[in-house]
PDB file of C-alpha atoms in Angstrom:
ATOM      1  CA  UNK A 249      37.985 127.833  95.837  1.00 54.00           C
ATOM      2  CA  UNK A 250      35.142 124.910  95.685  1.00 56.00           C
ATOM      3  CA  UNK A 251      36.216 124.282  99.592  1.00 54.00           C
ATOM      4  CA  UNK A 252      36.141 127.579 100.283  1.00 47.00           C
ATOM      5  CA  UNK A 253      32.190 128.044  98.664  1.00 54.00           C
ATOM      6  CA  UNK A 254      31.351 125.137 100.808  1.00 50.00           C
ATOM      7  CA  UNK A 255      32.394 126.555 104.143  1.00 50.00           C
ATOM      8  CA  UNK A 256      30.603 129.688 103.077  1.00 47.00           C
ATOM      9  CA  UNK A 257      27.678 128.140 102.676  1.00 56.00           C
ATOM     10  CA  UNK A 258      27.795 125.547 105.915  1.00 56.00           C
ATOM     11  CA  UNK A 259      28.765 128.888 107.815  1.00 56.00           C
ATOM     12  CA  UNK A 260      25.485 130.590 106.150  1.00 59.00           C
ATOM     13  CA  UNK A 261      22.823 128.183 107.556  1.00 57.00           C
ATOM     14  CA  UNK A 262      24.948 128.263 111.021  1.00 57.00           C
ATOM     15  CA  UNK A 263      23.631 131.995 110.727  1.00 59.00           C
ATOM     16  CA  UNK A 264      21.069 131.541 109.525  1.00 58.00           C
ATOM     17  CA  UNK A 265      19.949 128.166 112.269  1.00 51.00           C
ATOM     18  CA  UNK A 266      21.359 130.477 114.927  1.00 59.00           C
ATOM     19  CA  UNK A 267      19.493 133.732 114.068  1.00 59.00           C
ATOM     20  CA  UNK A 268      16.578 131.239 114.101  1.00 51.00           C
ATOM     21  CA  UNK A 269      17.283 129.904 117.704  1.00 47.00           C
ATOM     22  CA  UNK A 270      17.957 133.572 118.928  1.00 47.00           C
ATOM     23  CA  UNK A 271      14.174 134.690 117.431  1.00 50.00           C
ATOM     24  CA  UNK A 272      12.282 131.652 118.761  1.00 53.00           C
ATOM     25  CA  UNK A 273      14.510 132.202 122.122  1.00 50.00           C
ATOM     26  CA  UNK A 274      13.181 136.165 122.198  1.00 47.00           C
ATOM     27  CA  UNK A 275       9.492 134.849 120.947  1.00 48.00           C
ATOM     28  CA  UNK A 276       9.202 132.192 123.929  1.00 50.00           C
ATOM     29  CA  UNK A 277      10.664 134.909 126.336  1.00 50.00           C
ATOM     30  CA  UNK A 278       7.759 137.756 124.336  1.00 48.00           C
ATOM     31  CA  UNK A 279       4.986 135.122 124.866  1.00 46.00           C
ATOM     32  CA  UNK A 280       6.088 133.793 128.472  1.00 51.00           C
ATOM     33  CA  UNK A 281       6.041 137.709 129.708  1.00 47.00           C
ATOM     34  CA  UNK A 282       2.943 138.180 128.277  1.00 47.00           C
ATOM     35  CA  UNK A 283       1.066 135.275 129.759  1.00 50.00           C
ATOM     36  CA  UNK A 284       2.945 136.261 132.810  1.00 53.00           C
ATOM     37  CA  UNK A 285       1.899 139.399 133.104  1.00 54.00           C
ATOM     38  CA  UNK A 286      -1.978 138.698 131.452  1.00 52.00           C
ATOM     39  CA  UNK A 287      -2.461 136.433 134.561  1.00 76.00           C
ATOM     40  CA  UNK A 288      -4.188 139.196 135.909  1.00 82.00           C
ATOM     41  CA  UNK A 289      -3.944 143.171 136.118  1.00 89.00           C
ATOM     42  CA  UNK A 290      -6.807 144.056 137.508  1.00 91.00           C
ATOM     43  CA  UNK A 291      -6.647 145.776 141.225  1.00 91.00           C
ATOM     44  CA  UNK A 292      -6.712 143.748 144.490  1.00 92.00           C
ATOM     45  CA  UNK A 293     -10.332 143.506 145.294  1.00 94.00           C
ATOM     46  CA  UNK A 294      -9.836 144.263 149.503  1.00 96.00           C
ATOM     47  CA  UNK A 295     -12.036 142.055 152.156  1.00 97.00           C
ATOM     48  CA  UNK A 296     -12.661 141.260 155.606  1.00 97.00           C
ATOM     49  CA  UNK A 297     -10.066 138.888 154.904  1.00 98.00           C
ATOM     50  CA  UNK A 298      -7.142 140.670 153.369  1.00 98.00           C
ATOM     51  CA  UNK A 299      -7.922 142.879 156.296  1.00 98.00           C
ATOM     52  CA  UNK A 300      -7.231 139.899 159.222  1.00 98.00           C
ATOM     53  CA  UNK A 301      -3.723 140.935 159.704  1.00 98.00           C
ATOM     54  CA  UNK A 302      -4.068 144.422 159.643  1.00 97.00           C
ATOM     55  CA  UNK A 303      -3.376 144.433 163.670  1.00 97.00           C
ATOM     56  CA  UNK A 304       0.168 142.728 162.843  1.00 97.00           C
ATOM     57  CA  UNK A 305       2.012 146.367 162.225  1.00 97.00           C
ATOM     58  CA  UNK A 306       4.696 146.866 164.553  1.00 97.00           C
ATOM     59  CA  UNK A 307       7.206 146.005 167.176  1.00 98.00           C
ATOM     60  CA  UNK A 308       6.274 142.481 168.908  1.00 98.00           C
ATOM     61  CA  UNK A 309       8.009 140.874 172.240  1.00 97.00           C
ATOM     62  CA  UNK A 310       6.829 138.152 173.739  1.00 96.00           C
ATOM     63  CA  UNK A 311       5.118 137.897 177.332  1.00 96.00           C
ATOM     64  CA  UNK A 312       6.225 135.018 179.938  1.00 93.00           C
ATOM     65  CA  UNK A 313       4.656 135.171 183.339  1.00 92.00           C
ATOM     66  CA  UNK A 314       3.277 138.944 182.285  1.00 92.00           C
ATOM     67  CA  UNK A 315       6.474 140.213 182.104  1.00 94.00           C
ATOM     68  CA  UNK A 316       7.935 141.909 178.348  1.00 94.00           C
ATOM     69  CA  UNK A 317      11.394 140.631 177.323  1.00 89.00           C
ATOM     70  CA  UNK A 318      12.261 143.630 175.108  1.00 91.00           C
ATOM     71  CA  UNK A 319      15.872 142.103 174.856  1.00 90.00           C
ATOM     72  CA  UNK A 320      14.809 138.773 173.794  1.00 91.00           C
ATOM     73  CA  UNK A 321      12.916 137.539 170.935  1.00 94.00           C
ATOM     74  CA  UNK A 322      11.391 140.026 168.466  1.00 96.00           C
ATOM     75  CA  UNK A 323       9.022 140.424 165.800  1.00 97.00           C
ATOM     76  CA  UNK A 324       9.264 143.662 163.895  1.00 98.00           C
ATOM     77  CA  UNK A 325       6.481 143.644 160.656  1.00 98.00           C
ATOM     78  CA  UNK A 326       5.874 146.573 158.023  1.00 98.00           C
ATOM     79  CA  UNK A 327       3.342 146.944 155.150  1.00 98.00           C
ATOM     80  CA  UNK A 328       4.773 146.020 152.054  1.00 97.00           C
ATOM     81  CA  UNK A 329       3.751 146.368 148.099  1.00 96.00           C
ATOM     82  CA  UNK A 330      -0.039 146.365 148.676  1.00 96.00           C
ATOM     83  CA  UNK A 331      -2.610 147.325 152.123  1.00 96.00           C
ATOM     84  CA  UNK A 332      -2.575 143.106 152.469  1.00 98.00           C
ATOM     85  CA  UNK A 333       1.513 142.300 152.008  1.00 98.00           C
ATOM     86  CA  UNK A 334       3.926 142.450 155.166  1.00 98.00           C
ATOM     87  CA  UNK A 335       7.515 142.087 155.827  1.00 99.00           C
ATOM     88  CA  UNK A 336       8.635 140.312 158.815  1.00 98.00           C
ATOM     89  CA  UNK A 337      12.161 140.197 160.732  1.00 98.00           C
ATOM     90  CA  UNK A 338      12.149 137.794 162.929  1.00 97.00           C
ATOM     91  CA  UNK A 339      14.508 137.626 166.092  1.00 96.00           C
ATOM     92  CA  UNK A 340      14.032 134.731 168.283  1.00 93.00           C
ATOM     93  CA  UNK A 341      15.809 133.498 171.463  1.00 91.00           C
ATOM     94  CA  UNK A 342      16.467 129.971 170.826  1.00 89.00           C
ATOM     95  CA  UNK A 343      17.825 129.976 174.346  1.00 86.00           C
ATOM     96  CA  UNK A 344      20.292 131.594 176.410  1.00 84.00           C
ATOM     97  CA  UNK A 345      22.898 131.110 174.338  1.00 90.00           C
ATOM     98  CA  UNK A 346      21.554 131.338 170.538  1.00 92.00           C
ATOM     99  CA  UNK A 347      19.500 133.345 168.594  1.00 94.00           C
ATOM    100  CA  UNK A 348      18.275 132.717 164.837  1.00 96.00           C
ATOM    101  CA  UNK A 349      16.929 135.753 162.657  1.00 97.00           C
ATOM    102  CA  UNK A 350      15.061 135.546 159.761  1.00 98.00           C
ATOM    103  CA  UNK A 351      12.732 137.373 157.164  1.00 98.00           C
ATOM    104  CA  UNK A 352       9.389 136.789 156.192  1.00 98.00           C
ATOM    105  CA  UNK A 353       7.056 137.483 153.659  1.00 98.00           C
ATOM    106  CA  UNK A 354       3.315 137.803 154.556  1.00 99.00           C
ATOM    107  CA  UNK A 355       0.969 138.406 151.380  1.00 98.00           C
ATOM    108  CA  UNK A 356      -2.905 138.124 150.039  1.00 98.00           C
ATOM    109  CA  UNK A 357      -3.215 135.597 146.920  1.00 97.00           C
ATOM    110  CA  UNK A 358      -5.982 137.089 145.207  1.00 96.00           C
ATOM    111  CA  UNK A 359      -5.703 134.515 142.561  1.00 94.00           C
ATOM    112  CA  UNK A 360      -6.597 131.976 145.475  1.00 95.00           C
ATOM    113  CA  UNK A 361      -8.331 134.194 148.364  1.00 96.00           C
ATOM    114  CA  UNK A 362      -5.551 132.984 151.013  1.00 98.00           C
ATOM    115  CA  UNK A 363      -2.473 134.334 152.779  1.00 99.00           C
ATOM    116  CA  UNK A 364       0.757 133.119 151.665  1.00 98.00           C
ATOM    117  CA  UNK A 365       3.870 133.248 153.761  1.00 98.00           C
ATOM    118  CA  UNK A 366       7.391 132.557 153.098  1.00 98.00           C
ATOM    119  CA  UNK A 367      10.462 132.703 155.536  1.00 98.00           C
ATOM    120  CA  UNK A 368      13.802 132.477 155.001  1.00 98.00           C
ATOM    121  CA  UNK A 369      16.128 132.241 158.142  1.00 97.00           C
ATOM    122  CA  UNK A 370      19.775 133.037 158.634  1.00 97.00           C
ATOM    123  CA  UNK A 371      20.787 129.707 158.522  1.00 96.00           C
ATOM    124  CA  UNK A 372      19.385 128.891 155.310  1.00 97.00           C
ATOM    125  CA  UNK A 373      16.139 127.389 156.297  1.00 96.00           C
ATOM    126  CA  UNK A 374      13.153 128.470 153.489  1.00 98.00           C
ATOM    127  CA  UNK A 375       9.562 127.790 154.039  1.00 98.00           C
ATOM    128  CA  UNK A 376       6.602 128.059 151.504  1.00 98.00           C
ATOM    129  CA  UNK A 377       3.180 127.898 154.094  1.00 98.00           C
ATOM    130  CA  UNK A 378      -0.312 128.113 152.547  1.00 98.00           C
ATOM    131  CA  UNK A 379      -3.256 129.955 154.248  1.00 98.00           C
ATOM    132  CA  UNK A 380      -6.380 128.647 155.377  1.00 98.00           C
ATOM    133  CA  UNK A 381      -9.202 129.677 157.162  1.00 98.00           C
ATOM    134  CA  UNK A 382     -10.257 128.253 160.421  1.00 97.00           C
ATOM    135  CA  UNK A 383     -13.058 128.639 162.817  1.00 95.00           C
ATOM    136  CA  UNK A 384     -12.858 133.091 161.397  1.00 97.00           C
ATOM    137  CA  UNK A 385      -8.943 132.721 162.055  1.00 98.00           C
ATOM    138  CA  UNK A 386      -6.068 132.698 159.313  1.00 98.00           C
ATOM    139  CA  UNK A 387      -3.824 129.878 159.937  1.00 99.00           C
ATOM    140  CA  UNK A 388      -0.342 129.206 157.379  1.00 99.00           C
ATOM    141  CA  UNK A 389       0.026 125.212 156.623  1.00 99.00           C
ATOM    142  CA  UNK A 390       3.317 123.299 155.864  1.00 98.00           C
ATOM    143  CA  UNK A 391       4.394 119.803 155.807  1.00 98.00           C
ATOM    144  CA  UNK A 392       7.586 118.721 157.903  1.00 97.00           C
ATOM    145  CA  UNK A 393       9.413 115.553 157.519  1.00 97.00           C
ATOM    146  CA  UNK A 394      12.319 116.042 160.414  1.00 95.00           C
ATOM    147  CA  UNK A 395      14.480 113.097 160.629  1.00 97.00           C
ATOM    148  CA  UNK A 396      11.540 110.793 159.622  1.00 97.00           C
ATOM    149  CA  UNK A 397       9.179 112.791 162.083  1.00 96.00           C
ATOM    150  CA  UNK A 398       6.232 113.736 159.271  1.00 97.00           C
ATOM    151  CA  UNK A 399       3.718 116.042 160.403  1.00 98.00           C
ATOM    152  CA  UNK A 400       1.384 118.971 158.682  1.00 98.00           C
ATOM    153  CA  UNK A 401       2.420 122.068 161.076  1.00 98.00           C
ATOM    154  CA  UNK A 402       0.334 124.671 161.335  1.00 99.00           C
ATOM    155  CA  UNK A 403       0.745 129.205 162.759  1.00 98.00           C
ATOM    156  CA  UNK A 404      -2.067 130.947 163.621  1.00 98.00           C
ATOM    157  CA  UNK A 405      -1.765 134.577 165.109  1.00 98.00           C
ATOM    158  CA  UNK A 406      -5.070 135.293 167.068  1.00 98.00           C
ATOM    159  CA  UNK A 407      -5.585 138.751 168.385  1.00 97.00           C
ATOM    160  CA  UNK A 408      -6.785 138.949 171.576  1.00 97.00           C
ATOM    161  CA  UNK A 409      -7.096 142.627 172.141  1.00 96.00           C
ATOM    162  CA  UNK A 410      -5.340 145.595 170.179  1.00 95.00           C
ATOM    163  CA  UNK A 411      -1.681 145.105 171.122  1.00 96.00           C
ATOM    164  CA  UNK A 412      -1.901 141.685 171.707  1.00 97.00           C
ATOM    165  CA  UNK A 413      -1.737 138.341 169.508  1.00 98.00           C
ATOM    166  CA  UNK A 414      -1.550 135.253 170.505  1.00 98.00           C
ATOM    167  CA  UNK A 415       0.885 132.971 168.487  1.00 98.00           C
ATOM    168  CA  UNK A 416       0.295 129.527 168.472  1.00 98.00           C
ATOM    169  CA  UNK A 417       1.652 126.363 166.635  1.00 98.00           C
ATOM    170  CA  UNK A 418      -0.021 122.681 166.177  1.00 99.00           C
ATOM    171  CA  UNK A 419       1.058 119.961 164.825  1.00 98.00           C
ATOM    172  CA  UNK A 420      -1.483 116.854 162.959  1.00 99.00           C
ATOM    173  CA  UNK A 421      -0.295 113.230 161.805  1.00 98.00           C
ATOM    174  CA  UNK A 422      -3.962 112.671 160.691  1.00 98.00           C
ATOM    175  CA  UNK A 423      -3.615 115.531 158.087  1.00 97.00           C
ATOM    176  CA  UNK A 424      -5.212 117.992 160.377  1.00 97.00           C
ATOM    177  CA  UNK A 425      -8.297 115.980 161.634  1.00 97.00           C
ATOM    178  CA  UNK A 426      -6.771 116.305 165.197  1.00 98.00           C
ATOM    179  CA  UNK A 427      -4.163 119.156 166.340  1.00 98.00           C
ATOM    180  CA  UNK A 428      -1.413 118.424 168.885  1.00 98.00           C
ATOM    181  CA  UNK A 429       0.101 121.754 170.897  1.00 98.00           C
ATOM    182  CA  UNK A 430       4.002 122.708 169.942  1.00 97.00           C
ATOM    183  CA  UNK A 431       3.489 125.942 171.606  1.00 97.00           C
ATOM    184  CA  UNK A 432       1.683 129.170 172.712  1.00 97.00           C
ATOM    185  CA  UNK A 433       2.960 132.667 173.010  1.00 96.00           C
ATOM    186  CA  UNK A 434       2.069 135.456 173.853  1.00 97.00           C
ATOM    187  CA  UNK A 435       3.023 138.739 171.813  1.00 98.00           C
ATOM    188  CA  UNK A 436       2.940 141.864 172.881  1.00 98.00           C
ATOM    189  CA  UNK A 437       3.451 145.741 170.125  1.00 97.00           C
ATOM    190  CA  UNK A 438       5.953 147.900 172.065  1.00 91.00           C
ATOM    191  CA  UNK A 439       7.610 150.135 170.518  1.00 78.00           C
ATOM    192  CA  UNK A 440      11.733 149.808 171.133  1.00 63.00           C
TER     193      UNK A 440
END
């Protein structure tokens, strides 16, 4: 019976340890939310600059030798959540024989005043770029290392004139002092 009292009682602060792990657990989780969620709840203040990509809406194909390839690559972006938030599917024409698609995210930090974008691709590429302003124009940074290749890579879509951007991406192995051309395109909003 002794033995018996004894296992009662180790089995009591088991219950008793356990319903204290399972309280702080749902405290931590309480507290985490709620400094989560007190980050901020205040509206999106909107700018000129939440505002730059407001031309991106649409179906995009891109122009070689002023000619539209609406079979070829695409870009087709929506709003999102908020006026400053887009979502991206990306078709692109690697060349004649391959084609990669992919979805991106396009959104207004208001915590930081940039552009964020991330893109996921079908063959399960992910990429976290930061934006920055440049010379009036929002440009998303990220850092490559490709088979020992390191370079800060930067996107900027320039408008030129409404229904037409002008893509372009640079490269920098000073950490952007000096810019190096990967490659220009011109898009173009058709509808399909």
């Amino acid at each position: 019976m002794k033995r018996l009292q004894f296992i009662w009682k180790q089995e009591g602060h088991r219950r008793t340890a356990q319903r204290y792990l399972c309280f702080s657990a749902l405290f931590m989780t309480f507290v985490g939310t709620s400094l989560t969620l007190a980050q901020d709840i205040k509206p999106m203040v909107q700018s000129e600059d939440t505002h730059y990509f407001d031309f991106w809406v649409g179906t995009w194909y891109v122009e070689e030798n002023g000619k539209i390839d609406t079979a070829g690559t695409r870009f087709v972006v929506r709003r999102s959540i908020h006026p400053a938030a887009y979502v991206e599917e990306w078709r692109m024409d690697l060349n004649s024989n391959s084609t990669l698609t992919a979805t991106a995210l396009r959104g207004w930090d208001k915590t930081n005043n940039r552009w964020m974008y991330t893109w996921v691709s079908a063959n399960g590429l992910y990429q976290v770029w930061e934006g920055r302003k440049d010379q009036g124009h929002w440009y998303i940074y990220n850092r490559f290392n490709i088979e020992g290749d390191q370079y800060l890579s930067r996107q900027g879509w320039i408008p030129e004139s409404p229904g037409r951007v002008l893509r372009i991406s640079e490269k920098s192995y000073d950490d952007g002092a000096t810019w190096q051309l990967r490659f220009k395109q011109i898009l173009v909003r058709k509808e399909p």
